[in-house]
Short mmCIF file of C-alpha atoms in Angstrom, two decimals:
data_model
loop_
_atom_site.label_atom_id
_atom_site.label_comp_id
_atom_site.label_asym_id
_atom_site.label_seq_id
_atom_site.Cartn_x
_atom_site.Cartn_y
_atom_site.Cartn_z
CA MET I 1 89.65 105.27 165.67
CA GLN I 2 88.98 102.02 163.99
CA TYR I 3 85.93 101.73 161.60
CA GLY I 4 84.89 98.85 164.03
CA GLU I 5 84.39 101.87 166.42
CA GLU I 6 81.24 103.30 166.30
CA HIS I 7 80.13 107.24 166.82
CA ARG I 8 76.52 107.01 167.59
CA ARG I 9 73.74 109.43 167.66
CA THR I 10 72.39 109.94 171.46
CA GLY I 11 69.01 109.51 172.40
CA PRO I 12 67.70 106.53 173.89
CA GLU I 13 65.14 105.46 171.25
CA HIS I 14 67.96 104.65 168.98
CA SER I 15 70.49 102.92 171.42
CA ASP I 16 72.18 99.53 169.92
CA PRO I 17 71.72 96.74 171.20
CA GLU I 18 74.86 95.13 169.32
CA GLU I 19 77.16 97.88 170.81
CA ASP I 20 79.43 94.76 171.86
CA LEU I 21 80.21 94.06 168.39
CA THR I 22 82.70 97.26 168.56
CA SER I 23 85.35 95.18 170.79
CA ILE I 24 84.85 92.26 168.29
CA THR I 25 88.34 91.70 166.82
CA ALA I 26 89.29 92.85 162.94
CA ASP I 27 92.35 90.31 162.39
CA ARG I 28 89.86 87.20 160.88
CA SER I 29 92.27 86.18 158.04
CA GLY I 30 92.12 82.68 156.35
CA SER I 31 95.92 83.42 154.98
CA GLY I 32 96.84 81.71 151.76
CA SER I 33 92.83 81.22 151.12
CA ALA I 34 91.58 81.32 147.55
CA LEU I 35 89.33 84.63 147.07
CA TYR I 36 85.42 83.09 146.69
CA ALA I 37 86.67 79.75 147.50
CA PRO I 38 84.06 76.77 147.87
CA ALA I 39 81.11 77.79 150.28
CA GLU I 40 82.43 74.88 152.99
CA VAL I 41 84.16 76.34 155.25
CA THR I 42 86.78 74.30 157.65
CA GLY I 43 86.86 74.80 161.69
CA GLU I 44 90.16 76.01 161.11
CA GLU I 45 89.12 79.30 158.89
CA ALA I 46 86.27 79.82 161.74
CA VAL I 47 88.39 80.36 164.55
CA GLY I 48 88.28 83.70 166.08
CA THR I 49 85.46 84.52 163.91
CA ALA I 50 82.21 85.76 166.19
CA SER I 51 79.17 85.01 164.19
CA GLY I 52 80.97 83.04 161.41
CA LEU I 53 82.31 85.93 159.51
CA ILE I 54 85.60 84.99 157.59
CA VAL I 55 87.97 88.07 156.14
CA ARG I 56 89.57 86.40 153.20
CA GLU I 57 93.07 87.67 152.47
CA THR I 58 93.36 88.40 148.99
CA ALA I 59 97.00 86.47 147.55
CA ALA I 60 98.84 88.37 145.02
CA ASP I 61 98.14 86.50 142.40
CA GLN I 62 94.62 87.83 142.30
CA VAL I 63 95.05 91.13 141.88
CA PRO I 64 97.19 93.26 139.08
CA PRO I 65 99.77 95.53 139.66
CA LEU I 66 98.98 98.77 140.52
CA PRO I 67 98.62 101.34 137.92
CA ASP I 68 102.04 103.47 137.68
CA ALA I 69 101.80 106.92 138.49
CA GLU I 70 104.51 108.09 136.50
CA LYS I 71 103.50 106.70 133.50
CA ALA I 72 100.15 108.81 134.09
CA ARG I 73 101.43 111.87 135.28
CA ARG I 74 103.82 111.32 131.53
CA TYR I 75 100.45 110.65 129.60
CA LEU I 76 99.31 114.40 131.25
CA ASP I 77 102.54 116.30 130.56
CA SER I 78 103.00 115.04 126.94
CA ARG I 79 99.14 115.66 126.21
CA GLY I 80 98.41 112.51 125.39
CA GLU I 81 101.46 112.03 122.72
CA TYR I 82 102.62 109.51 125.64
CA ALA I 83 100.18 106.81 124.61
CA GLY I 84 101.74 104.07 127.08
CA GLY I 85 100.28 105.89 130.21
CA GLN I 86 96.69 106.03 128.99
CA ILE I 87 95.20 103.16 130.47
CA HIS I 88 97.43 104.15 133.53
CA PHE I 89 95.63 107.24 134.08
CA ASP I 90 92.36 105.68 133.38
CA ALA I 91 92.55 103.00 135.50
CA GLY I 92 90.15 104.57 137.85
CA HIS I 93 88.40 103.45 141.22
CA TYR I 94 89.09 99.81 140.77
CA GLN I 95 89.56 98.53 144.34
CA LYS I 96 86.58 97.51 146.08
CA LEU I 97 85.22 95.99 149.82
CA VAL I 98 83.26 92.48 148.65
CA LEU I 99 80.68 91.00 150.96
CA ASP I 100 79.63 87.66 149.93
CA VAL I 101 76.28 87.76 152.29
CA ARG I 102 75.75 83.82 151.78
CA ARG I 103 79.25 82.75 152.82
CA ARG I 104 79.89 85.17 155.35
CA GLU I 105 83.07 86.07 153.53
CA PHE I 106 84.99 89.51 153.45
CA SER I 107 87.48 90.65 150.95
CA PHE I 108 89.89 93.12 149.26
CA HIS I 109 89.09 92.44 146.02
CA CYS I 110 90.65 94.58 142.48
CA ASP I 111 88.93 94.27 139.08
CA ASP I 112 91.43 94.14 136.97
CA TRP I 113 92.03 97.78 135.46
CA ARG I 114 93.89 96.23 132.10
CA VAL I 115 91.07 95.09 130.65
CA ARG I 116 88.02 96.50 129.08
CA ARG I 117 84.98 95.52 130.01
CA SER I 118 81.04 96.68 129.60
CA PRO I 119 80.30 98.10 133.04
CA ASN I 120 77.12 95.75 133.19
CA GLY I 121 78.43 93.05 131.86
CA ASP I 122 77.80 89.39 132.82
CA ASP I 123 81.42 88.59 132.96
CA ARG I 124 82.11 91.23 136.01
CA PHE I 125 82.64 90.57 139.43
CA PRO I 126 81.29 91.58 141.73
CA PRO I 127 78.42 91.85 140.08
CA SER I 128 76.58 94.91 138.79
CA ALA I 129 73.73 94.20 140.94
CA GLY I 130 75.57 93.71 144.00
CA ILE I 131 76.64 97.57 144.20
CA TRP I 132 75.56 99.29 147.44
CA ALA I 133 72.26 101.25 147.29
CA PRO I 134 69.97 99.41 149.88
CA PHE I 135 67.10 101.90 149.55
CA HIS I 136 66.79 101.05 146.26
CA TRP I 137 66.34 97.21 146.83
CA LEU I 138 64.00 94.85 148.56
CA ARG I 139 66.17 92.18 148.47
CA VAL I 140 69.72 92.16 149.58
CA ALA I 141 72.05 91.02 146.87
CA ASP I 142 73.77 88.11 147.35
CA VAL I 143 76.93 89.85 147.14
CA LEU I 144 77.73 93.57 148.18
CA PHE I 145 80.43 96.03 147.17
CA TRP I 146 81.73 99.08 147.95
CA THR I 147 84.53 100.77 145.64
CA ILE I 148 87.37 102.45 147.60
CA ASP I 149 87.51 106.19 146.47
CA SER I 150 91.15 105.84 145.78
CA HIS I 151 93.08 107.02 142.57
CA HIS I 152 96.46 108.31 141.32
CA ARG I 153 94.49 112.11 141.59
CA VAL I 154 92.68 111.46 145.24
CA GLU I 155 95.24 112.97 147.28
CA GLU I 156 94.01 111.83 150.67
CA ARG I 157 94.29 108.22 149.37
CA PRO I 158 95.98 106.83 146.49
CA PHE I 159 95.70 103.18 145.45
CA LEU I 160 96.42 100.75 148.07
CA THR I 161 99.28 97.98 148.06
CA LEU I 162 97.75 94.63 148.40
CA GLU I 163 99.26 94.33 152.35
CA GLU I 164 97.39 97.97 152.69
CA GLY I 165 94.16 96.62 150.94
CA ASN I 166 93.85 93.19 153.15
CA ALA I 167 94.65 95.28 155.97
CA PHE I 168 91.95 97.69 155.54
CA ALA I 169 89.25 94.98 154.98
CA ARG I 170 90.38 93.31 158.37
CA GLU I 171 89.79 96.74 159.88
CA VAL I 172 86.43 97.57 158.56
CA ALA I 173 85.35 93.72 159.06
CA PRO I 174 83.39 94.33 162.22
CA LEU I 175 81.02 96.96 160.26
CA ALA I 176 80.52 94.24 157.60
CA GLU I 177 79.76 91.86 160.44
CA LYS I 178 77.34 93.89 161.94
CA LEU I 179 75.97 94.18 158.94
CA LEU I 180 75.23 90.84 158.51
CA LEU I 181 74.18 90.54 162.06
CA ASN I 182 71.26 92.86 161.64
CA LEU I 183 69.87 91.30 158.05
CA ARG I 184 66.41 90.67 158.49
CA ALA I 185 65.18 87.35 157.01
CA VAL I 186 61.90 87.68 154.93
CA PRO I 187 59.75 84.59 156.09
CA GLY I 188 58.41 82.36 153.42
CA THR I 189 61.73 83.15 151.10
CA ASP I 190 65.29 82.66 151.53
CA THR I 191 66.08 85.90 150.73
CA TYR I 192 67.19 89.26 153.01
CA ASP I 193 66.06 93.05 154.16
CA TRP I 194 67.70 95.73 155.58
CA SER I 195 67.38 96.99 159.11
CA ALA I 196 67.87 99.80 160.11
CA GLU I 197 70.99 98.56 162.07
CA SER I 198 72.39 96.86 158.57
CA ALA I 199 71.55 99.96 156.73
CA GLY I 200 73.62 102.25 159.04
CA ALA I 201 76.10 99.67 159.34
CA GLY I 202 76.55 99.70 155.13
CA MET I 203 76.48 103.37 154.91
CA ASP I 204 79.86 103.48 157.83
CA ILE I 205 81.44 101.29 155.24
CA GLN I 206 80.92 103.12 152.69
CA GLY I 207 82.26 106.36 154.55
CA ALA I 208 84.94 103.93 155.47
CA CYS I 209 85.76 103.52 151.60
CA SER I 210 85.27 107.37 151.01
CA ARG I 211 88.39 109.27 150.31
CA HIS I 212 88.12 111.28 153.80
CA ARG I 213 87.65 108.33 155.32
CA HIS I 214 84.49 109.49 157.29
CA ARG I 215 84.11 107.94 160.98
CA PRO I 216 81.19 105.86 161.58
CA LEU I 217 78.04 106.72 162.69
CA GLY I 218 76.32 103.75 163.71
CA ARG I 219 72.38 103.71 163.35
CA ARG I 220 71.15 106.74 161.81
CA PRO I 221 67.83 108.32 163.39
CA GLU I 222 66.93 109.15 160.02
CA LEU I 223 66.36 105.48 159.16
CA VAL I 224 63.38 104.01 160.63
CA ASP I 225 62.52 100.57 160.97
CA MET I 226 58.96 99.80 159.74
CA ALA I 227 58.40 98.10 163.22
CA ASP I 228 59.30 101.20 165.01
CA ALA I 229 56.99 103.26 162.48
CA VAL I 230 53.88 101.33 162.92
CA SER I 231 54.58 101.30 166.98
CA VAL I 232 54.09 105.23 166.75
CA HIS I 233 51.63 105.02 164.22
CA PRO I 234 49.32 101.94 164.23
CA ARG I 235 46.91 103.59 162.07
CA LEU I 236 49.74 102.47 159.08
CA VAL I 237 48.64 98.98 158.93
CA GLN I 238 46.46 97.89 156.58
CA ASP I 239 44.04 94.45 157.10
CA ARG I 240 44.26 94.47 153.03
CA TRP I 241 48.08 93.74 153.38
CA ALA I 242 47.16 90.02 154.91
CA GLY I 243 45.42 89.06 151.39
CA LEU I 244 48.68 90.35 149.01
CA ASP I 245 50.25 87.92 146.83
CA ASP I 246 54.27 88.22 146.66
CA ARG I 247 54.12 90.47 143.74
CA GLN I 248 51.94 93.14 145.28
CA LEU I 249 53.51 92.60 148.85
CA ASP I 250 56.93 93.76 147.14
CA GLN I 251 55.54 96.64 145.49
CA GLU I 252 53.65 98.03 148.75
CA ALA I 253 57.10 97.68 150.59
CA GLU I 254 58.78 99.40 147.56
CA ARG I 255 56.06 102.26 148.09
CA LEU I 256 56.64 102.50 151.84
CA ASN I 257 60.45 101.83 151.44
CA ARG I 258 60.48 105.20 149.08
CA GLN I 259 57.27 107.27 150.61
CA GLY I 260 56.16 106.02 153.78
CA LEU I 261 58.04 108.72 156.44
CA HIS I 262 57.05 111.42 153.51
CA GLN I 263 53.19 110.25 153.30
CA TYR I 264 52.26 109.47 156.56
CA PRO I 265 54.40 112.56 159.10
CA ALA I 266 52.64 111.20 162.04
CA ILE I 267 55.38 108.50 161.83
CA ALA I 268 58.70 111.00 162.09
CA GLU I 269 56.74 112.97 164.72
CA GLY I 270 55.82 110.61 167.03
CA LEU I 271 59.65 109.21 166.95
CA GLY I 272 60.82 112.98 167.30
CA ILE I 273 62.71 113.12 163.81
CA ASP I 274 62.67 115.58 161.08
CA SER I 275 61.41 114.04 157.84
CA ARG I 276 62.95 116.36 155.31
CA VAL I 277 66.25 115.14 156.13
CA HIS I 278 68.24 113.74 153.19
CA GLY I 279 67.71 110.11 153.21
CA THR I 280 64.95 109.72 155.34
CA SER I 281 63.73 106.72 154.69
CA LEU I 282 61.61 103.39 156.08
CA VAL I 283 63.49 100.54 156.01
CA GLY I 284 62.71 96.40 156.61
CA THR I 285 59.26 96.92 155.02
CA ARG I 286 59.61 93.97 153.14
CA ALA I 287 60.58 91.87 156.11
CA TRP I 288 57.81 93.26 158.31
CA LEU I 289 55.01 92.69 155.62
CA TYR I 290 55.80 88.85 154.98
CA GLU I 291 55.47 88.40 158.91
CA TYR I 292 52.39 90.56 159.16
CA ARG I 293 51.03 88.28 156.72
CA LEU I 294 52.44 85.07 157.96
CA LYS I 295 50.91 85.84 161.51
CA ALA I 296 47.20 86.75 159.95
CA ALA I 297 47.01 83.26 158.20
CA ALA I 298 47.56 82.04 161.82
CA GLY I 299 49.24 78.91 160.78
CA ARG I 300 47.15 78.55 157.46
CA PRO I 301 48.72 77.63 154.32
CA MET I 302 48.74 80.52 151.83
CA GLN I 303 48.58 80.04 148.44
CA SER I 304 48.29 82.63 145.38
CA ALA I 305 44.86 83.07 143.30
CA ALA I 306 46.83 82.51 140.02
CA ALA I 307 48.38 79.09 141.66
CA PHE I 308 44.52 77.82 143.34
CA LEU I 309 43.09 78.57 139.75
CA ALA I 310 46.00 76.54 137.99
CA ALA I 311 45.21 73.76 140.73
CA HIS I 312 41.44 73.47 140.35
CA PRO I 313 41.01 73.69 136.74
CA GLY I 314 37.39 73.00 137.01
CA LEU I 315 36.91 76.78 138.16
CA VAL I 316 37.91 78.62 135.11
CA THR I 317 38.25 76.98 131.38
CA ALA I 318 38.46 78.49 128.23
CA ASP I 319 34.71 78.10 127.72
CA THR I 320 33.97 80.24 130.89
CA THR I 321 31.76 83.26 129.95
CA ALA I 322 31.62 86.43 131.01
CA ALA I 323 28.80 86.05 133.83
CA GLU I 324 30.76 82.73 134.81
CA LEU I 325 33.46 84.59 135.54
CA GLY I 326 32.14 87.10 137.54
CA ALA I 327 31.04 84.30 139.98
CA VAL I 328 34.77 82.72 140.11
CA PRO I 329 36.58 84.60 143.05
CA GLU I 330 33.46 83.47 145.46
CA ALA I 331 33.81 80.35 144.26
CA ALA I 332 37.54 80.16 144.95
CA PHE I 333 37.73 81.86 148.28
CA SER I 334 34.82 79.13 149.29
CA ALA I 335 36.57 76.30 147.69
CA ALA I 336 39.83 77.72 149.42
CA GLU I 337 37.75 78.05 152.82
CA ALA I 338 37.02 74.59 152.76
CA GLU I 339 40.67 73.59 152.43
CA GLU I 340 41.43 75.95 154.88
CA ILE I 341 43.89 77.82 152.16
CA VAL I 342 44.39 81.62 152.85
CA LEU I 343 44.03 82.92 149.48
CA LEU I 344 46.08 85.95 148.12
CA GLY I 345 45.98 88.27 145.40
CA ASN I 346 43.48 89.53 143.09
CA THR I 347 41.47 86.23 142.29
CA ALA I 348 38.89 88.68 139.97
CA TYR I 349 41.93 89.62 137.99
CA GLU I 350 43.81 86.08 138.47
CA ALA I 351 40.60 84.26 136.99
CA HIS I 352 40.25 86.60 133.37
CA THR I 353 43.87 86.14 133.34
CA ARG I 354 43.73 82.64 133.73
CA ARG I 355 40.72 82.59 131.10
CA GLU I 356 43.09 84.40 128.70
CA GLU I 357 45.74 81.38 128.68
CA LEU I 358 43.50 78.66 128.11
CA ARG I 359 41.86 80.55 125.48
CA LYS I 360 45.60 81.33 123.73
CA GLU I 361 46.15 77.71 124.49
CA VAL I 362 42.90 76.30 122.50
CA LEU I 363 43.99 79.30 119.47
CA ASP I 364 47.75 77.83 119.57
CA GLU I 365 46.35 74.37 119.00
CA LEU I 366 44.27 75.70 116.15
CA ALA I 367 47.60 76.93 114.53
CA MET I 368 49.32 74.06 115.05
CA TYR I 369 46.80 71.35 113.85
CA ALA I 370 46.04 73.37 110.99
CA GLY I 371 49.47 74.11 110.33
CA ALA I 372 49.49 70.15 110.27
CA ARG I 373 47.04 69.49 108.51
CA VAL I 374 47.90 71.46 105.56
CA ALA I 375 51.56 69.89 105.55
CA VAL I 376 49.29 66.22 105.62
CA GLU I 377 47.32 67.40 102.67
CA VAL I 378 50.33 68.67 100.61
CA ALA I 379 52.28 65.29 101.39
CA ALA I 380 49.06 63.52 100.68
CA LYS I 381 48.04 65.32 96.80
CA SER I 382 52.08 64.22 96.38
CA TYR I 383 51.74 60.45 97.32
CA ARG I 384 48.65 60.36 95.20
CA SER I 385 50.39 61.64 92.50
CA ALA I 386 53.28 59.07 92.78
CA VAL I 387 50.07 56.31 93.28
CA TYR I 388 48.70 57.05 90.10
CA ALA I 389 51.91 57.92 87.71
CA ARG I 390 53.24 54.49 88.80
CA LEU I 391 49.49 52.92 88.08
CA TYR I 392 49.67 54.09 84.83
CA ARG I 393 53.01 52.86 83.93
CA ALA I 394 51.87 49.27 85.60
CA PHE I 395 48.59 49.48 83.14
CA ALA I 396 51.14 50.05 80.18
CA TRP I 397 52.68 46.29 80.93
CA ASP I 398 51.38 43.60 79.15
CA ASP I 399 51.34 39.77 79.26
CA ARG I 400 54.00 38.38 75.95
CA HIS I 401 52.20 35.27 75.74
CA SER I 402 48.09 36.33 76.20
CA GLY I 403 48.24 39.89 75.70
CA LYS I 404 46.31 39.88 79.15
CA PRO I 405 47.56 42.89 81.70
CA ALA I 406 50.88 41.76 83.44
CA VAL I 407 49.62 42.66 86.58
CA SER I 408 45.94 42.15 87.28
CA ASP I 409 43.41 45.06 88.82
CA SER I 410 42.64 42.92 91.95
CA ASP I 411 47.14 42.97 92.25
CA LEU I 412 47.09 46.47 91.81
CA GLY I 413 44.15 47.55 94.14
CA GLU I 414 45.93 45.48 96.60
CA LEU I 415 49.12 47.38 96.89
CA ALA I 416 47.70 50.93 96.10
CA HIS I 417 45.20 50.20 98.75
CA MET I 418 41.93 50.64 96.38
CA SER I 419 39.38 48.56 95.11
CA SER I 420 39.77 46.32 91.86
CA HIS I 421 36.83 48.42 90.87
CA THR I 422 38.56 51.64 91.20
CA VAL I 423 41.90 50.32 89.64
CA ALA I 424 39.69 48.98 86.37
CA GLY I 425 37.93 52.41 86.17
CA LEU I 426 41.52 54.25 85.88
CA ARG I 427 42.50 51.62 83.34
CA ALA I 428 39.41 52.30 81.04
CA ARG I 429 39.48 56.25 81.30
CA LEU I 430 43.55 55.74 80.44
CA GLU I 431 42.61 53.21 77.43
CA GLY I 432 39.91 55.54 76.27
CA ASP I 433 42.02 58.25 76.79
CA VAL I 434 44.42 56.68 74.29
CA HIS I 435 42.01 55.42 71.62
CA ASP I 436 40.59 58.94 71.42
CA ALA I 437 43.94 60.19 71.04
CA SER I 438 44.77 58.01 68.38
CA ALA I 439 41.39 58.66 66.60
CA ASP I 440 41.96 62.63 66.59
CA GLY I 441 45.70 61.44 65.18
#
């Protein structure tokens, strides 16, 4: 059985509207194309690709050589004395199937097992954030990958050759296509969420990559779409969801994703499933919540309380008192209503946060101006000393013929930005100090 053919659980509540996907041909190669070429897809590359999925052929220069099984065996037999085989022995499960969600490309990929890298390093491809783990995400990663459980020590599945890897990608492509077709767009964002069908397809790809090559199971009954949960348990819906901002809605989506079926047993009862089964989960929670909020807005624009307060600076300032702060939520709500804007989030919390941010700005400005003042005062003191030093030098000059000052007090005052009276006073004090010093001598 090919992996595009599904072995489904029976039951009318789990019928699959995409059943015809099983007949889609898996041979959709872009022969000779570079792995992850630019996103633009030519018409020739797209020929025969239902819904646009492209299986990229991986070329020989894009993969490292297969690890040498004989060298790995000699390393083991010599108890590590044959060091040349260690890296071959440690090659690990380096082969993967990669799905680029944005480009709709599917391919066989091999990490270069000869290069030691940090498992979470930014220089790795596929990126570590793309690992297949749907029920720990609220967003579908742009690049998903499944590690093929192959190795020297895996008798059921040794490492794949390049030809075998490309053929395997073509064989599994219908599942990748089903995953893409059933992703849920999250309204108001450029992100996706899972559905029971897409999550099931992802699990079937994982099963195909197992050393035991598990047969596909299709949509799992233990994976429940949020819409189905609401249909059998309408009390699950909370009016407050319509007023949550993105951060709060994401938190609520994650809570439902992780705990929903256990927290609300009526859902499992209504659908006739056992909530104690391993892997039971609500899926599509984030997409459903964003859609619910959008419908509740009834066409009116939505704005978070933080953004609304920032756009209306008169509502909260650094000088807003505690009493005035308490009245901000009502004032903000009234202002939003007048503009026909749906206000999202905890306005009281955001108002307090806004005031603290504005007060921090004032304190930061205080520190900045105080530092500038100190710098200016230090510079002024230095310049004052330089001015006086040069005045005193000019005082010592005399006119060779008349014995009068070489530069008049009025001229010195103009140059030093002082009055002639002040310059004359400095000259008199200097001459007095000189006379006193002579008398003391």
